[in-house]
Amino acid sequence: MFSTETNKNLPPVTDILFKQKKAKGLSFEKLGELLGRDEVAIAAIFYGQAQASPDDIKKLAEALELNEVVVANDLGGFPDRGRALEMPPREPLIYRLYEIIQNYGLAYKAVLNEKFGDGIMSAIAFSTKVEKETDDKGVDWAVITLRGKWLPYSRF
Amino acid sequence: MFSTETNKNLPPVTDILFKQKKAKGLSFEKLGELLGRDEVAIAAIFYGQAQASPDDIKKLAEALELNEVVVANDLGGFPDRGRALEMPPREPLIYRLYEIIQNYGLAYKAVLNEKFGDGIMSAIAFSTKVEKETDDKGVDWAVITLRGKWLPYSRF
Amino acid sequence: MFSTETNKNLPPVTDILFKQKKAKGLSFEKLGELLGRDEVAIAAIFYGQAQASPDDIKKLAEALELNEVVVANDLGGFPDRGRALEMPPREPLIYRLYEIIQNYGLAYKAVLNEKFGDGIMSAIAFSTKVEKETDDKGVDWAVITLRGKWLPYSRF
Amino acid sequence: MFSTETNKNLPPVTDILFKQKKAKGLSFEKLGELLGRDEVAIAAIFYGQAQASPDDIKKLAEALELNEVVVANDLGGFPDRGRALEMPPREPLIYRLYEIIQNYGLAYKAVLNEKFGDGIMSAIAFSTKVEKETDDKGVDWAVITLRGKWLPYSRF
Amino acid sequence: MFSTETNKNLPPVTDILFKQKKAKGLSFEKLGELLGRDEVAIAAIFYGQAQASPDDIKKLAEALELNEVVVANDLGGFPDRGRALEMPPREPLIYRLYEIIQNYGLAYKAVLNEKFGDGIMSAIAFSTKVEKETDDKGVDWAVITLRGKWLPYSRF
Amino acid sequence: MFSTETNKNLPPVTDILFKQKKAKGLSFEKLGELLGRDEVAIAAIFYGQAQASPDDIKKLAEALELNEVVVANDLGGFPDRGRALEMPPREPLIYRLYEIIQNYGLAYKAVLNEKFGDGIMSAIAFSTKVEKETDDKGVDWAVITLRGKWLPYSRF
Amino acid sequence: MFSTETNKNLPPVTDILFKQKKAKGLSFEKLGELLGRDEVAIAAIFYGQAQASPDDIKKLAEALELNEVVVANDLGGFPDRGRALEMPPREPLIYRLYEIIQNYGLAYKAVLNEKFGDGIMSAIAFSTKVEKETDDKGVDWAVITLRGKWLPYSRF
Amino acid sequence: MFSTETNKNLPPVTDILFKQKKAKGLSFEKLGELLGRDEVAIAAIFYGQAQASPDDIKKLAEALELNEVVVANDLGGFPDRGRALEMPPREPLIYRLYEIIQNYGLAYKAVLNEKFGDGIMSAIAFSTKVEKETDDKGVDWAVITLRGKWLPYSRF
Amino acid sequence: MFSTETNKNLPPVTDILFKQKKAKGLSFEKLGELLGRDEVAIAAIFYGQAQASPDDIKKLAEALELNEVVVANDLGGFPDRGRALEMPPREPLIYRLYEIIQNYGLAYKAVLNEKFGDGIMSAIAFSTKVEKETDDKGVDWAVITLRGKWLPYSRF
Amino acid sequence: MFSTETNKNLPPVTDILFKQKKAKGLSFEKLGELLGRDEVAIAAIFYGQAQASPDDIKKLAEALELNEVVVANDLGGFPDRGRALEMPPREPLIYRLYEIIQNYGLAYKAVLNEKFGDGIMSAIAFSTKVEKETDDKGVDWAVITLRGKWLPYSRF
C-alpha cells in the first residue's frame, strides 16, 4: 500500500496505523462501525486526509492498541488535505477515478447546471461511500457514491 | 457553457448541438428518454466524449431538427475522449470533483483493495448518473453515482 | 486591457462590452449601480467569469446600447469560470494578489482553523469588493475585501 | 497542520513553535496582542513567512517558554518567503483563496485600473486581517481584508 | 540498475532482492520458472509494480534465502504501481518504448477501433513477455508482446 | 477519430485520407495489403507518423481516388514524428498503452539487460503489428507485438 | 524580430509599429528623444508592455505616420504586461538575462537585505536603461541599469 | 536567509559561511574588500554560485576563522551554477528581478539588437554590482548594474 | 518536414523557402556553396533560426527565384531563435541529440572544466557542421561537430 | 562539481571517485589512457552514465586506490542513464549545449534527412570526444564531436 517509505508526503502515523490494523486483523469496515463513521472516512484518517475528533482518536487508539496521546498528537490537528496524492495519479486504480472526471467532467457540469442552476456540488459538505455489487453472472461491480450539498453562487 | 469559442479542443458540432437543444427547449433528461440513455451520456455525446450509435444519431437529429448525415459525420466515428477538458480543471464545479479524487483517492484505493483484492474499478465497463435530493430543511444535494466492473489483475 | 486578441480563452463578447463601455463613457461603478451589483461582479461578467441574470442582461444591453438578444446569447448561459486567466498570473497587478496567497496562505489557514474549526471559506457563497483609501499623507491604498460563508467539513 | 514532517520546505522551528503554542494553550490572537501584531502576521512568522523583530523574538520566546537565543537563530534573519506553500495549493481551504484570484483576478485588475490608473496594489507595503462574522441566521462568515499601498508605474 | 539510492520512489526491498538475486546467481527467467510466472512479472515484483501471492513470497524467500516474514511485510500488500518510474522516462531503453507509444499511439487506436469497435485493450486483464530472436545475419532482435482483454465501452 | 479540427498538430491531409477511406469503405488491413505494408504502418502514414514511399503514395492515391500530386505534396517529405499525440495521452485507449510502459518499464529494462546486455531495443529498426484473438469463452483479446533490433552501447 | 506571426501573445499593433519604424528609418533612441522617454520604454510600448500616455500616442502617431485614433485604440488602455514573453525565455539574448537572475538571484537578495533590510526593490517604481561601452581593446560591452525604489515590508 | 534546511540544492558550506559571517559581524562589503572582489560575487560564492580562487579561499578562511582545507574542499571545485534557486523564483525580492526580465526582455532585445547587431550580452564575461541611492525626499533606491561583453553571432 | 501547418511557431516564410528549394531541386549543400555558408546555417535560416545578411538574402532570392523584397522582409530582421522547436523534442532524430546532452552533459562539463578551467563553450561564437562517413562495412555514420569559443568567467 | 550533496540523483560512488581522482592528481585524460577509453566516457562512468566493464573496474580501482569489490558493486550493473542531469539544464555550460540543440535541431534534421534519408543518428552506437584548439590570436576553442551510426527506419 502507499507508505511513507516511498511517499514522503504521508504523515509518519500512516505506517503505524496500517501496521496495527493488520496486526489486529481489523477491516476499515469494522473500524468504521467502532467509530460510527464510514469506512472511506476511516481510510482517509489513516492517510491524514480527514479530521479525527477526540472521540475518534480515543476509539481508534483502543481498537489499534496504540497510545492515545501519541495518536492524538499525530491526528489531533487540522489535516492538510490534498498533498498526499500526486496528481495526475499514476496508480492505475486511482487513475481510473481521475479519468472518469476527465472524460465526464464537462457532462457532469452540463447536467448539474441544468438540474440546479449556477453553482457547485460541495466537496466539504460532502459524504461518500463504496459498495460492492455482484450481478447475476457473478461479476463484481464497485459502486462509489458522491453526495454533496448544492451551493448556488451568491449574487453580489 | 463550454463552447468551441474559448475551448479549441471541442468539436465544432458541440456548439450546434447546444444551440439546437436550447432552441427546442429540450433538457438532457428529455433527450435521454428519447434515446434510451442516461442524461450524463447525452451530455458526454454533446462534448464528443461518448460514442453515439447509428440509432442515437438518428433520434438526436430528429429531436434537434438537424440533418442526420451532418450529425453522423460529426458523431459517427470513434470519440477521442479525454482531450476536451484541461486537467487540473479550473472550472470551480469540475474542480470540486477533481478535489474529491485528490483528497479521497488513497482512501478509495485502500477500501476497494480491502473489499475486492488487487485490481481496479473499470472506467470503461462503467456507468454513472446524477440525482437531485432535497433534505427536510429544503437544502438541495447532488448525488453522483459511479458504477464500474471490478477487474482483477491477471496473474502472469 | 486583456482582450481576445492576445487571450484566446476570453469570450468574443468581452471585446464588444469593453468597446461599448468606453464609447459610452461608463465606469464599472456606474454599471454596478445600474444593475444593482458590485462593480467587481460587473467586470467579472465582462470577462465571462460571473453569471448575468436575464434582468442584468437587459439592463446591460440598454446601458451599452447593444442588442439584447446578442448579449443574451453570449452571457445568458452558465459561465465557464477559471479559464480566462493563466495561472500563475504573469500580469504584475494580478501576480501581487497571487503572491499574497502564496506568502500568507498557510497563515490564513492556521488562523481560520483556529477561529472556525475544520472547514473552508466558500468561494461560491462569496462576495468581494474593492475600495480606495487615501491616508493623511495623500497616499492611496487599495482595500480588497473577501467575504465567504464558512463551510465545516461534514462528518461521515 | 502543515508540519515539517510532510513539508520539507518549512523551517524546523515551525514544529517547535506550534508544539509550544499548543502546550501553552495560546491562540494566534493572544500572541498577536502580546507582540502588538496581527494574528495573521504571527502565523506567518510561525511558518517563516514574515520577519520577526528582535523585540518580537524576545516576547515570543517568553510567551512560548523557548530559549530566546535559539528562537533568534531561527527567526532572526531575513525570511525566504513564498517557498513554504506549493502552488497551485492542493489544500482545500487555501485552494479556495487561490480560486478567488483565478476567477476574479481579471475583474480586480479592471476595477483597480479604473479607480487608480496604471499600477499595482503592493503586497509589501501591505497588511491583512481575518474576521469572523455571524449573520442573523447564525451562519458564520469569514472576512479577509487585503490592504496595500497603490504604486503607480514610473514613467521613464 | 535502478536502485533506491538514486530513486526515492522504489521500495527499500528492491535493493535487497537485487542483491540476493546477484549473490545467488539467479536470472529472472529462472525465478519465473520457480514461481510459475513470467520473468517480466518477477522483475515487476522486484520493483514493487506487481503483486506477489503468499505462495510467490514463500518461493521467492526460499530462492533468495531471505526471511519469509520480512519479504511478506514488504511485498505482501497491494502494490502502488506507477510511481517508481518517472515519466517521460529519461533512461534510453525505456524511452524507446515510450517513443513507440508516442509515435504509433494514434495508429494503434485507429487499427484497434477498426478491429474491435469502441473500447480499450485492458492493461489489467493483461500479460506481457519478452523474447530474443537472432536473425540469419546473427543480429539480435527483442520482441515484446502485449496481450490485453478487449473491453468495450458500456452503453448507459 | 482524432482529426485536425480538435488536434492542431495533425497535418491537414489526415482528414482527407480518413474521409476518403470511409467513402471507399476501405479498412487499414485492406490498404495494407494493397501497399504491401502492415495496417499499423498505414494508419501511421494517415497521421503523418511514418514515411510513404513514392510507390506507397501512388497506390494510396489510387485506392482512395485522390490526386497523386496532392498526396505526394502532403506525404512525400520526411515525417515529423512524435508531435501529433500529446503526452501523457488523455485518450483512454492510448493511455492504457502508456500505463503499460509506466508500470512495466523498469521490469522490461531489467529483463532486456539480463537477456541482451547493455543497450536498447531500437524504435527505428522496428516493426509492430496488432492481432485479434478470441478465447474459448468468446472473449476478445488484443495482442500487440513490438519487434526492434537490439543495439548494444558502443564502447568508446 | 518577435512578431505576431509566430507569437500569438503580441498585440497586432506590434507589427504595424515595427513596420513603420523601419519604413521611417527611426531608431528607438530617436523615438525616445521625440517622446521624452527612454528607448527601452519605447520598445516596451511597441510590445504592449508599457503604458503610452495620450501625448505619447500623439507623438508616436506623428513620428510613424500612423492614424492617431487607431494607435490610441491599440495603445490607449492599461497594458497587460508579462504575457508577451514565454518564460523561461528560449531566445538566447533574453535567456542570458534570465540566467543572470537564476545565477545571482540569491546573491542579490543577500546583498540587498544587508544594505536595505527586509523588503524588495520595486519593479513598478522603477526605471531601466541600456548603454554601450567600448573598452580600450575595441571590445563592446552592454551595460543594463535597473533602478527601483526600495520598499520595506510593512509591520502589521 | 536561504539555508540548506529548507533548500536541498544549497551546498552544506552555505550554512557554515553564513553562521561565521554573522558571528564575526562581517558584511559582504567588508569581505569584498578583503578579497578584492565585489560584494555580489562574495554572496554568490557563499551560495556556491561563483568560483573562489585559491587565494580567495585562503582569505575567506582567515576572515571567517574557518579551516582553510575544509573551505577549500567545499569551494575549491568548479561551481554548479544555476541549481540553487528555483525558477520561477517565489521569493518576492527575487521575483521582482525575474518580473523585470519578463516584462522588459523583449524591449531589451530590441534595443540591444539595434545598438549592437545580432548577438547577445554575455553572462559569463560579465560583472554586476548593487548600489544604494537616497533621493532628496529621503527615499532609498536600489540600483543594480549588469555589464556583459557583447558577443556577435559567428557567421558560418 | 516541419511546416507551419502543424508548427505555429515557424515563420510563414519557412514553407515558401522549402517549396521553392524542392521545385528548384536544390540541396542545402548547394545553397551553402552559393551563399558561402555551411549547409546547417542555410537550414537554420530556412527555419528562422539564423540571421541572413543582405547579401545572403539576395543570393537566396536568386537561387530560389523568389522576390528579393519579400524575402528581405521575412528574413532581414534579427531572428527570434529558440522558439521554433518544442523542448524536449518529440521528433525521434532530434530527441537523440537531446538525449546525448542529457546523458553526457555532466561528463562534458567535467572534461571541459578540466581542460579549460571555469567557463563555458560559447553557442554564439560558434559553428557547426554535419558530415557523412561510410565505414568499411558500408555502414553510414553521421558526424556532427560543435565548435565554440571558450569563455572564462570574469572575476569581479 | 556536481556532487551527491546537492544532486540526489547521483550515485554515492560519484563523490568517492572524484575525491580519489583529486587525491591522486589524475586527469580524465590520464584515466582514459589507462582504461583505453575516451576521457568523456571516463567522466560519464564517474556520474553513473556509462557502463564500466569488469576490466575497467579493475583498472579504475587500481588507479584510484579503491577497493575493487566496492567499485564493482557500485559500477558493475547496468547504468540508469539520463536521470543524473535535470533538463532543461540550469548549469550555464551544459545549457549552452542544450541551446545548440534547441536552436539548430530543426536544421540538423533537415540536413541529415537530406544526406541520409529517413532515419536517425544513433545515440547508442555512438562515440564522442572533446578537443581543445587555440587559434592564432591565442583564443581557445572547444570542439565537441558527435559520431553516431545512421539508422534508417524499417519499412513494415
GROMACS .gro file of N, CA and C in nm, chain F residues 15 82 104 134 137:
model
   15
  795ASP      N    1  -0.732   1.446  -4.239
  795ASP     CA    2  -0.877   1.447  -4.257
  795ASP      C    3  -0.920   1.395  -4.394
  862GLY      N    4   0.603   1.221  -3.377
  862GLY     CA    5   0.604   1.244  -3.233
  862GLY      C    6   0.524   1.362  -3.185
  884TYR      N    7   0.547  -0.126  -1.630
  884TYR     CA    8   0.640  -0.236  -1.656
  884TYR      C    9   0.773  -0.190  -1.715
  914THR      N   10  -0.960  -1.455  -3.001
  914THR     CA   11  -1.083  -1.480  -2.926
  914THR      C   12  -1.064  -1.610  -2.849
  917LYS      N   13  -1.397  -1.875  -2.436
  917LYS     CA   14  -1.520  -1.821  -2.377
  917LYS      C   15  -1.580  -1.712  -2.465
   0.00000   0.00000   0.00000
